[in-house]
mmCIF file of N, CA, C and O in Angstrom:
data_model
loop_
_atom_site.group_PDB
_atom_site.id
_atom_site.type_symbol
_atom_site.label_atom_id
_atom_site.label_comp_id
_atom_site.label_asym_id
_atom_site.label_seq_id
_atom_site.Cartn_x
_atom_site.Cartn_y
_atom_site.Cartn_z
ATOM 1 N N MET A 1 108.604 178.437 120.445
ATOM 2 C CA MET A 1 108.510 179.826 120.080
ATOM 3 C C MET A 1 109.843 180.479 120.375
ATOM 4 O O MET A 1 110.411 180.254 121.437
ATOM 5 N N THR A 2 110.320 181.277 119.455
ATOM 6 C CA THR A 2 111.527 182.054 119.671
ATOM 7 C C THR A 2 111.116 183.506 119.851
ATOM 8 O O THR A 2 110.387 184.058 119.024
ATOM 9 N N ILE A 3 111.586 184.094 120.939
ATOM 10 C CA ILE A 3 111.207 185.474 121.228
ATOM 11 C C ILE A 3 112.392 186.404 120.984
ATOM 12 O O ILE A 3 113.529 185.970 120.831
ATOM 13 N N LYS A 4 112.108 187.687 120.965
ATOM 14 C CA LYS A 4 113.127 188.700 120.752
ATOM 15 C C LYS A 4 114.041 188.800 121.978
ATOM 16 O O LYS A 4 113.599 188.628 123.118
ATOM 17 N N ASP A 5 115.308 189.106 121.717
ATOM 18 C CA ASP A 5 116.273 189.308 122.786
ATOM 19 C C ASP A 5 115.784 190.434 123.701
ATOM 20 O O ASP A 5 115.333 191.480 123.226
ATOM 21 N N GLY A 6 115.837 190.201 124.991
ATOM 22 C CA GLY A 6 115.410 191.202 125.962
ATOM 23 C C GLY A 6 113.927 191.192 126.274
ATOM 24 O O GLY A 6 113.452 192.011 127.058
ATOM 25 N N ALA A 7 113.178 190.261 125.677
ATOM 26 C CA ALA A 7 111.720 190.246 125.850
ATOM 27 C C ALA A 7 111.224 189.172 126.818
ATOM 28 O O ALA A 7 110.019 189.010 126.980
ATOM 29 N N ALA A 8 112.124 188.447 127.465
ATOM 30 C CA ALA A 8 111.713 187.296 128.284
ATOM 31 C C ALA A 8 110.686 187.662 129.346
ATOM 32 O O ALA A 8 109.633 187.020 129.447
ATOM 33 N N ARG A 9 110.981 188.658 130.157
ATOM 34 C CA ARG A 9 110.036 189.019 131.238
ATOM 35 C C ARG A 9 108.684 189.457 130.687
ATOM 36 O O ARG A 9 107.644 189.059 131.190
ATOM 37 N N ALA A 10 108.717 190.295 129.675
ATOM 38 C CA ALA A 10 107.465 190.785 129.093
ATOM 39 C C ALA A 10 106.687 189.639 128.455
ATOM 40 O O ALA A 10 105.457 189.563 128.594
ATOM 41 N N PHE A 11 107.388 188.749 127.765
ATOM 42 C CA PHE A 11 106.725 187.606 127.140
ATOM 43 C C PHE A 11 106.102 186.693 128.195
ATOM 44 O O PHE A 11 104.934 186.313 128.078
ATOM 45 N N GLU A 12 106.862 186.347 129.204
ATOM 46 C CA GLU A 12 106.339 185.482 130.267
ATOM 47 C C GLU A 12 105.151 186.133 130.969
ATOM 48 O O GLU A 12 104.169 185.464 131.297
ATOM 49 N N GLY A 13 105.206 187.434 131.168
ATOM 50 C CA GLY A 13 104.076 188.151 131.756
ATOM 51 C C GLY A 13 102.857 188.119 130.852
ATOM 52 O O GLY A 13 101.723 187.958 131.326
ATOM 53 N N ALA A 14 103.072 188.263 129.552
ATOM 54 C CA ALA A 14 101.962 188.218 128.596
ATOM 55 C C ALA A 14 101.326 186.830 128.568
ATOM 56 O O ALA A 14 100.100 186.704 128.495
ATOM 57 N N VAL A 15 102.154 185.790 128.647
ATOM 58 C CA VAL A 15 101.616 184.421 128.676
ATOM 59 C C VAL A 15 100.788 184.223 129.946
ATOM 60 O O VAL A 15 99.686 183.664 129.893
ATOM 61 N N ALA A 16 101.294 184.692 131.074
ATOM 62 C CA ALA A 16 100.537 184.568 132.333
ATOM 63 C C ALA A 16 99.211 185.323 132.243
ATOM 64 O O ALA A 16 98.173 184.834 132.703
ATOM 65 N N GLU A 17 99.236 186.493 131.634
ATOM 66 C CA GLU A 17 98.014 187.274 131.465
ATOM 67 C C GLU A 17 97.024 186.555 130.551
ATOM 68 O O GLU A 17 95.809 186.646 130.727
ATOM 69 N N ALA A 18 97.544 185.828 129.577
ATOM 70 C CA ALA A 18 96.695 185.129 128.610
ATOM 71 C C ALA A 18 96.163 183.796 129.123
ATOM 72 O O ALA A 18 95.219 183.256 128.537
ATOM 73 N N ALA A 19 96.729 183.263 130.181
ATOM 74 C CA ALA A 19 96.321 181.939 130.674
ATOM 75 C C ALA A 19 94.807 181.800 130.850
ATOM 76 O O ALA A 19 94.240 180.782 130.439
ATOM 77 N N PRO A 20 94.102 182.788 131.404
ATOM 78 C CA PRO A 20 92.650 182.645 131.531
ATOM 79 C C PRO A 20 91.921 182.508 130.194
ATOM 80 O O PRO A 20 90.852 181.901 130.135
ATOM 81 N N LEU A 21 92.480 183.052 129.129
ATOM 82 C CA LEU A 21 91.861 182.908 127.806
ATOM 83 C C LEU A 21 91.797 181.435 127.418
ATOM 84 O O LEU A 21 90.822 180.972 126.820
ATOM 85 N N PHE A 22 92.850 180.709 127.740
ATOM 86 C CA PHE A 22 92.895 179.278 127.446
ATOM 87 C C PHE A 22 92.048 178.504 128.451
ATOM 88 O O PHE A 22 91.330 177.576 128.085
ATOM 89 N N GLN A 23 92.141 178.877 129.727
ATOM 90 C CA GLN A 23 91.402 178.164 130.767
ATOM 91 C C GLN A 23 89.899 178.188 130.503
ATOM 92 O O GLN A 23 89.196 177.226 130.794
ATOM 93 N N GLN A 24 89.420 179.263 129.923
ATOM 94 C CA GLN A 24 87.992 179.411 129.642
ATOM 95 C C GLN A 24 87.593 178.858 128.278
ATOM 96 O O GLN A 24 86.404 178.782 127.966
ATOM 97 N N ALA A 25 88.566 178.473 127.467
ATOM 98 C CA ALA A 25 88.271 177.986 126.119
ATOM 99 C C ALA A 25 87.673 176.584 126.171
ATOM 100 O O ALA A 25 88.207 175.717 126.873
ATOM 101 N N PRO A 26 86.595 176.339 125.444
ATOM 102 C CA PRO A 26 86.019 174.999 125.401
ATOM 103 C C PRO A 26 87.044 173.973 124.922
ATOM 104 O O PRO A 26 87.735 174.187 123.926
ATOM 105 N N GLY A 27 87.180 172.900 125.683
ATOM 106 C CA GLY A 27 88.076 171.813 125.319
ATOM 107 C C GLY A 27 89.496 171.956 125.814
ATOM 108 O O GLY A 27 90.289 171.024 125.686
ATOM 109 N N ALA A 28 89.871 173.093 126.397
ATOM 110 C CA ALA A 28 91.225 173.268 126.918
ATOM 111 C C ALA A 28 91.354 172.521 128.243
ATOM 112 O O ALA A 28 90.538 172.690 129.137
ATOM 113 N N LEU A 29 92.379 171.678 128.340
ATOM 114 C CA LEU A 29 92.568 170.839 129.521
ATOM 115 C C LEU A 29 93.736 171.278 130.395
ATOM 116 O O LEU A 29 93.683 171.126 131.620
ATOM 117 N N SER A 30 94.795 171.795 129.796
ATOM 118 C CA SER A 30 95.935 172.282 130.567
ATOM 119 C C SER A 30 96.746 173.251 129.724
ATOM 120 O O SER A 30 96.609 173.296 128.499
ATOM 121 N N PHE A 31 97.615 174.013 130.400
ATOM 122 C CA PHE A 31 98.359 175.104 129.777
ATOM 123 C C PHE A 31 99.696 175.208 130.488
ATOM 124 O O PHE A 31 99.737 175.357 131.709
ATOM 125 N N ARG A 32 100.804 175.100 129.747
ATOM 126 C CA ARG A 32 102.129 175.083 130.359
ATOM 127 C C ARG A 32 103.134 175.774 129.445
ATOM 128 O O ARG A 32 103.158 175.528 128.241
ATOM 129 N N LEU A 33 103.995 176.610 130.034
ATOM 130 C CA LEU A 33 105.067 177.264 129.292
ATOM 131 C C LEU A 33 106.400 176.816 129.870
ATOM 132 O O LEU A 33 106.608 176.872 131.081
ATOM 133 N N ASP A 34 107.298 176.370 128.995
ATOM 134 C CA ASP A 34 108.642 175.965 129.397
ATOM 135 C C ASP A 34 109.662 176.749 128.578
ATOM 136 O O ASP A 34 109.439 177.025 127.396
ATOM 137 N N ARG A 35 110.798 177.089 129.221
ATOM 138 C CA ARG A 35 111.873 177.802 128.539
ATOM 139 C C ARG A 35 113.080 176.874 128.414
ATOM 140 O O ARG A 35 113.412 176.142 129.351
ATOM 141 N N SER A 36 113.746 176.926 127.291
ATOM 142 C CA SER A 36 114.959 176.148 127.070
ATOM 143 C C SER A 36 116.085 176.688 127.943
ATOM 144 O O SER A 36 116.334 177.901 127.968
ATOM 145 N N ILE A 37 116.757 175.814 128.645
ATOM 146 C CA ILE A 37 117.911 176.217 129.449
ATOM 147 C C ILE A 37 119.088 176.552 128.532
ATOM 148 O O ILE A 37 119.781 177.545 128.717
ATOM 149 N N GLU A 38 119.305 175.722 127.513
ATOM 150 C CA GLU A 38 120.420 175.940 126.598
ATOM 151 C C GLU A 38 120.220 177.144 125.681
ATOM 152 O O GLU A 38 121.177 177.814 125.308
ATOM 153 N N THR A 39 118.982 177.407 125.309
ATOM 154 C CA THR A 39 118.663 178.508 124.399
ATOM 155 C C THR A 39 117.540 179.321 125.023
ATOM 156 O O THR A 39 116.360 179.115 124.720
ATOM 157 N N PRO A 40 117.855 180.240 125.927
ATOM 158 C CA PRO A 40 116.833 180.928 126.735
ATOM 159 C C PRO A 40 115.798 181.739 125.977
ATOM 160 O O PRO A 40 114.785 182.108 126.550
ATOM 161 N N LEU A 41 116.018 182.004 124.701
ATOM 162 C CA LEU A 41 115.006 182.727 123.923
ATOM 163 C C LEU A 41 113.997 181.781 123.282
ATOM 164 O O LEU A 41 113.080 182.232 122.605
ATOM 165 N N GLU A 42 114.152 180.487 123.502
ATOM 166 C CA GLU A 42 113.221 179.497 122.953
ATOM 167 C C GLU A 42 112.308 178.964 124.049
ATOM 168 O O GLU A 42 112.767 178.555 125.119
ATOM 169 N N TYR A 43 111.033 178.978 123.747
ATOM 170 C CA TYR A 43 110.003 178.512 124.671
ATOM 171 C C TYR A 43 109.142 177.455 123.991
ATOM 172 O O TYR A 43 108.976 177.481 122.769
ATOM 173 N N THR A 44 108.569 176.591 124.800
ATOM 174 C CA THR A 44 107.562 175.648 124.322
ATOM 175 C C THR A 44 106.297 175.872 125.142
ATOM 176 O O THR A 44 106.330 175.810 126.370
ATOM 177 N N LEU A 45 105.220 176.147 124.453
ATOM 178 C CA LEU A 45 103.913 176.265 125.085
ATOM 179 C C LEU A 45 103.168 174.973 124.785
ATOM 180 O O LEU A 45 103.011 174.605 123.619
ATOM 181 N N THR A 46 102.735 174.295 125.829
ATOM 182 C CA THR A 46 101.971 173.066 125.656
ATOM 183 C C THR A 46 100.569 173.297 126.179
ATOM 184 O O THR A 46 100.386 173.610 127.365
ATOM 185 N N VAL A 47 99.609 173.158 125.294
ATOM 186 C CA VAL A 47 98.202 173.271 125.666
ATOM 187 C C VAL A 47 97.561 171.934 125.321
ATOM 188 O O VAL A 47 97.626 171.488 124.179
ATOM 189 N N ALA A 48 96.978 171.293 126.307
ATOM 190 C CA ALA A 48 96.261 170.044 126.054
ATOM 191 C C ALA A 48 94.814 170.395 125.717
ATOM 192 O O ALA A 48 94.167 171.168 126.427
ATOM 193 N N TRP A 49 94.351 169.827 124.622
ATOM 194 C CA TRP A 49 92.982 170.049 124.159
ATOM 195 C C TRP A 49 92.250 168.713 124.140
ATOM 196 O O TRP A 49 92.855 167.674 123.862
ATOM 197 N N ALA A 50 90.955 168.731 124.378
ATOM 198 C CA ALA A 50 90.149 167.509 124.314
ATOM 199 C C ALA A 50 90.173 166.939 122.897
ATOM 200 O O ALA A 50 90.261 165.727 122.714
ATOM 201 N N THR A 51 90.127 167.821 121.896
ATOM 202 C CA THR A 51 90.213 167.400 120.492
ATOM 203 C C THR A 51 91.062 168.415 119.738
ATOM 204 O O THR A 51 91.196 169.575 120.160
ATOM 205 N N VAL A 52 91.628 168.011 118.629
ATOM 206 C CA VAL A 52 92.394 168.937 117.787
ATOM 207 C C VAL A 52 91.482 170.075 117.318
ATOM 208 O O VAL A 52 91.889 171.229 117.262
ATOM 209 N N GLU A 53 90.232 169.751 117.024
ATOM 210 C CA GLU A 53 89.291 170.766 116.548
ATOM 211 C C GLU A 53 89.001 171.825 117.603
ATOM 212 O O GLU A 53 88.701 172.969 117.261
ATOM 213 N N ASP A 54 89.071 171.443 118.885
ATOM 214 C CA ASP A 54 88.894 172.458 119.928
ATOM 215 C C ASP A 54 89.931 173.556 119.777
ATOM 216 O O ASP A 54 89.664 174.724 120.047
ATOM 217 N N HIS A 55 91.114 173.186 119.308
ATOM 218 C CA HIS A 55 92.160 174.177 119.056
ATOM 219 C C HIS A 55 92.013 174.823 117.683
ATOM 220 O O HIS A 55 91.907 176.041 117.568
ATOM 221 N N THR A 56 92.007 173.983 116.638
ATOM 222 C CA THR A 56 92.092 174.504 115.270
ATOM 223 C C THR A 56 90.838 175.233 114.807
ATOM 224 O O THR A 56 90.930 176.147 113.982
ATOM 225 N N VAL A 57 89.695 174.844 115.302
ATOM 226 C CA VAL A 57 88.444 175.479 114.899
ATOM 227 C C VAL A 57 87.924 176.388 116.010
ATOM 228 O O VAL A 57 87.753 177.589 115.816
ATOM 229 N N GLY A 58 87.696 175.811 117.176
ATOM 230 C CA GLY A 58 87.109 176.575 118.272
ATOM 231 C C GLY A 58 87.960 177.739 118.738
ATOM 232 O O GLY A 58 87.543 178.900 118.681
ATOM 233 N N PHE A 59 89.179 177.451 119.203
ATOM 234 C CA PHE A 59 90.023 178.513 119.759
ATOM 235 C C PHE A 59 90.561 179.435 118.671
ATOM 236 O O PHE A 59 90.527 180.659 118.822
ATOM 237 N N ARG A 60 91.037 178.878 117.593
ATOM 238 C CA ARG A 60 91.647 179.704 116.548
ATOM 239 C C ARG A 60 90.672 180.697 115.925
ATOM 240 O O ARG A 60 91.077 181.728 115.409
ATOM 241 N N ASN A 61 89.390 180.405 115.969
ATOM 242 C CA ASN A 61 88.378 181.291 115.397
ATOM 243 C C ASN A 61 87.698 182.152 116.450
ATOM 244 O O ASN A 61 86.655 182.743 116.179
ATOM 245 N N SER A 62 88.287 182.236 117.634
ATOM 246 C CA SER A 62 87.651 182.968 118.726
ATOM 247 C C SER A 62 88.310 184.323 118.970
ATOM 248 O O SER A 62 89.437 184.578 118.537
ATOM 249 N N GLU A 63 87.595 185.166 119.699
ATOM 250 C CA GLU A 63 88.163 186.443 120.134
ATOM 251 C C GLU A 63 89.326 186.202 121.089
ATOM 252 O O GLU A 63 90.267 187.016 121.141
ATOM 253 N N ALA A 64 89.282 185.100 121.840
ATOM 254 C CA ALA A 64 90.357 184.784 122.774
ATOM 255 C C ALA A 64 91.679 184.578 122.030
ATOM 256 O O ALA A 64 92.739 184.998 122.502
ATOM 257 N N PHE A 65 91.629 183.949 120.857
ATOM 258 C CA PHE A 65 92.849 183.757 120.070
ATOM 259 C C PHE A 65 93.414 185.100 119.620
ATOM 260 O O PHE A 65 94.627 185.340 119.697
ATOM 261 N N ALA A 66 92.546 185.984 119.164
ATOM 262 C CA ALA A 66 92.997 187.312 118.737
ATOM 263 C C ALA A 66 93.650 188.049 119.903
ATOM 264 O O ALA A 66 94.700 188.695 119.738
ATOM 265 N N LYS A 67 93.073 187.938 121.073
ATOM 266 C CA LYS A 67 93.637 188.584 122.261
ATOM 267 C C LYS A 67 94.977 187.948 122.620
ATOM 268 O O LYS A 67 95.942 188.641 122.980
ATOM 269 N N TRP A 68 95.080 186.613 122.540
ATOM 270 C CA TRP A 68 96.326 185.901 122.793
ATOM 271 C C TRP A 68 97.441 186.432 121.903
ATOM 272 O O TRP A 68 98.521 186.771 122.360
ATOM 273 N N ARG A 69 97.160 186.521 120.612
ATOM 274 C CA ARG A 69 98.182 186.990 119.675
ATOM 275 C C ARG A 69 98.525 188.465 119.911
ATOM 276 O O ARG A 69 99.669 188.875 119.742
ATOM 277 N N GLU A 70 97.559 189.240 120.321
ATOM 278 C CA GLU A 70 97.814 190.642 120.651
ATOM 279 C C GLU A 70 98.778 190.750 121.832
ATOM 280 O O GLU A 70 99.672 191.605 121.837
ATOM 281 N N LEU A 71 98.620 189.879 122.810
ATOM 282 C CA LEU A 71 99.465 189.908 123.995
ATOM 283 C C LEU A 71 100.885 189.409 123.725
ATOM 284 O O LEU A 71 101.856 190.016 124.170
ATOM 285 N N VAL A 72 101.007 188.291 123.027
ATOM 286 C CA VAL A 72 102.326 187.667 122.871
ATOM 287 C C VAL A 72 102.998 187.973 121.534
ATOM 288 O O VAL A 72 104.226 187.905 121.431
ATOM 289 N N GLY A 73 102.242 188.292 120.528
ATOM 290 C CA GLY A 73 102.785 188.503 119.191
ATOM 291 C C GLY A 73 103.941 189.483 119.106
ATOM 292 O O GLY A 73 104.918 189.221 118.401
ATOM 293 N N PRO A 74 103.891 190.613 119.808
ATOM 294 C CA PRO A 74 104.991 191.574 119.707
ATOM 295 C C PRO A 74 106.341 191.038 120.198
ATOM 296 O O PRO A 74 107.383 191.611 119.893
ATOM 297 N N HIS A 75 106.327 189.949 120.938
ATOM 298 C CA HIS A 75 107.556 189.399 121.503
ATOM 299 C C HIS A 75 108.194 188.319 120.632
ATOM 300 O O HIS A 75 109.318 187.900 120.884
ATOM 301 N N PHE A 76 107.495 187.859 119.607
ATOM 302 C CA PHE A 76 108.018 186.801 118.754
ATOM 303 C C PHE A 76 109.139 187.319 117.859
ATOM 304 O O PHE A 76 108.984 188.335 117.193
ATOM 305 N N ALA A 77 110.239 186.569 117.802
ATOM 306 C CA ALA A 77 111.317 186.878 116.873
ATOM 307 C C ALA A 77 111.012 186.282 115.495
ATOM 308 O O ALA A 77 111.526 186.747 114.488
ATOM 309 N N GLU A 78 110.180 185.258 115.488
ATOM 310 C CA GLU A 78 109.752 184.602 114.246
ATOM 311 C C GLU A 78 108.406 183.945 114.505
ATOM 312 O O GLU A 78 107.991 183.796 115.652
ATOM 313 N N ALA A 79 107.735 183.575 113.444
ATOM 314 C CA ALA A 79 106.423 182.936 113.583
ATOM 315 C C ALA A 79 106.565 181.631 114.368
ATOM 316 O O ALA A 79 107.479 180.844 114.102
ATOM 317 N N PRO A 80 105.683 181.402 115.338
ATOM 318 C CA PRO A 80 105.779 180.160 116.112
ATOM 319 C C PRO A 80 105.395 178.943 115.275
ATOM 320 O O PRO A 80 104.589 179.037 114.352
ATOM 321 N N GLN A 81 106.008 177.820 115.602
ATOM 322 C CA GLN A 81 105.663 176.553 114.967
ATOM 323 C C GLN A 81 104.629 175.854 115.847
ATOM 324 O O GLN A 81 104.808 175.758 117.052
ATOM 325 N N VAL A 82 103.581 175.369 115.228
ATOM 326 C CA VAL A 82 102.517 174.678 115.952
ATOM 327 C C VAL A 82 102.531 173.211 115.568
ATOM 328 O O VAL A 82 102.585 172.875 114.377
ATOM 329 N N LYS A 83 102.494 172.359 116.567
ATOM 330 C CA LYS A 83 102.426 170.917 116.345
ATOM 331 C C LYS A 83 101.308 170.359 117.205
ATOM 332 O O LYS A 83 101.113 170.801 118.332
ATOM 333 N N HIS A 84 100.613 169.380 116.676
ATOM 334 C CA HIS A 84 99.600 168.672 117.444
ATOM 335 C C HIS A 84 100.155 167.291 117.736
ATOM 336 O O HIS A 84 100.494 166.549 116.815
ATOM 337 N N LEU A 85 100.264 166.971 119.014
ATOM 338 C CA LEU A 85 100.889 165.724 119.446
ATOM 339 C C LEU A 85 99.869 164.797 120.082
ATOM 340 O O LEU A 85 98.880 165.248 120.659
ATOM 341 N N GLU A 86 100.162 163.527 119.999
ATOM 342 C CA GLU A 86 99.318 162.502 120.612
ATOM 343 C C GLU A 86 100.156 161.765 121.645
ATOM 344 O O GLU A 86 101.251 161.276 121.340
ATOM 345 N N HIS A 87 99.673 161.717 122.879
ATOM 346 C CA HIS A 87 100.372 161.022 123.957
ATOM 347 C C HIS A 87 100.309 159.514 123.694
ATOM 348 O O HIS A 87 99.243 158.964 123.492
ATOM 349 N N VAL A 88 101.472 158.862 123.672
ATOM 350 C CA VAL A 88 101.495 157.433 123.378
ATOM 351 C C VAL A 88 102.069 156.580 124.502
ATOM 352 O O VAL A 88 101.829 155.382 124.539
ATOM 353 N N TYR A 89 102.854 157.184 125.410
ATOM 354 C CA TYR A 89 103.462 156.367 126.447
ATOM 355 C C TYR A 89 103.910 157.248 127.615
ATOM 356 O O TYR A 89 104.451 158.330 127.399
ATOM 357 N N LEU A 90 103.720 156.766 128.810
ATOM 358 C CA LEU A 90 104.211 157.417 130.013
ATOM 359 C C LEU A 90 104.988 156.387 130.800
ATOM 360 O O LEU A 90 104.424 155.380 131.238
ATOM 361 N N GLY A 91 106.295 156.577 130.936
ATOM 362 C CA GLY A 91 107.161 155.583 131.587
ATOM 363 C C GLY A 91 107.021 155.559 133.096
ATOM 364 O O GLY A 91 107.047 154.506 133.699
ATOM 365 N N PHE A 92 106.892 156.710 133.712
ATOM 366 C CA PHE A 92 106.668 156.808 135.176
ATOM 367 C C PHE A 92 106.243 158.180 135.541
ATOM 368 O O PHE A 92 106.234 159.075 134.767
#
């Protein structure tokens, strides 16, 4: 996610405020926000879901998703890119 210049604190606060929305969502396993050191306006939000459908159907169609976007949406410089990843290897 790329956020607007000057919005880092507000964005990070909004993500922290939204964390319970994910924690209470069926199928949500973990929630993590990371910021790029090289490009401080770029963030990666990683949410582990039990199934892709828990995200794409369950969460996306919930009031919690609407609240999430209400909290963080004003800070986006552009539409976030969403990817669904599959864990394939852990080296250590």
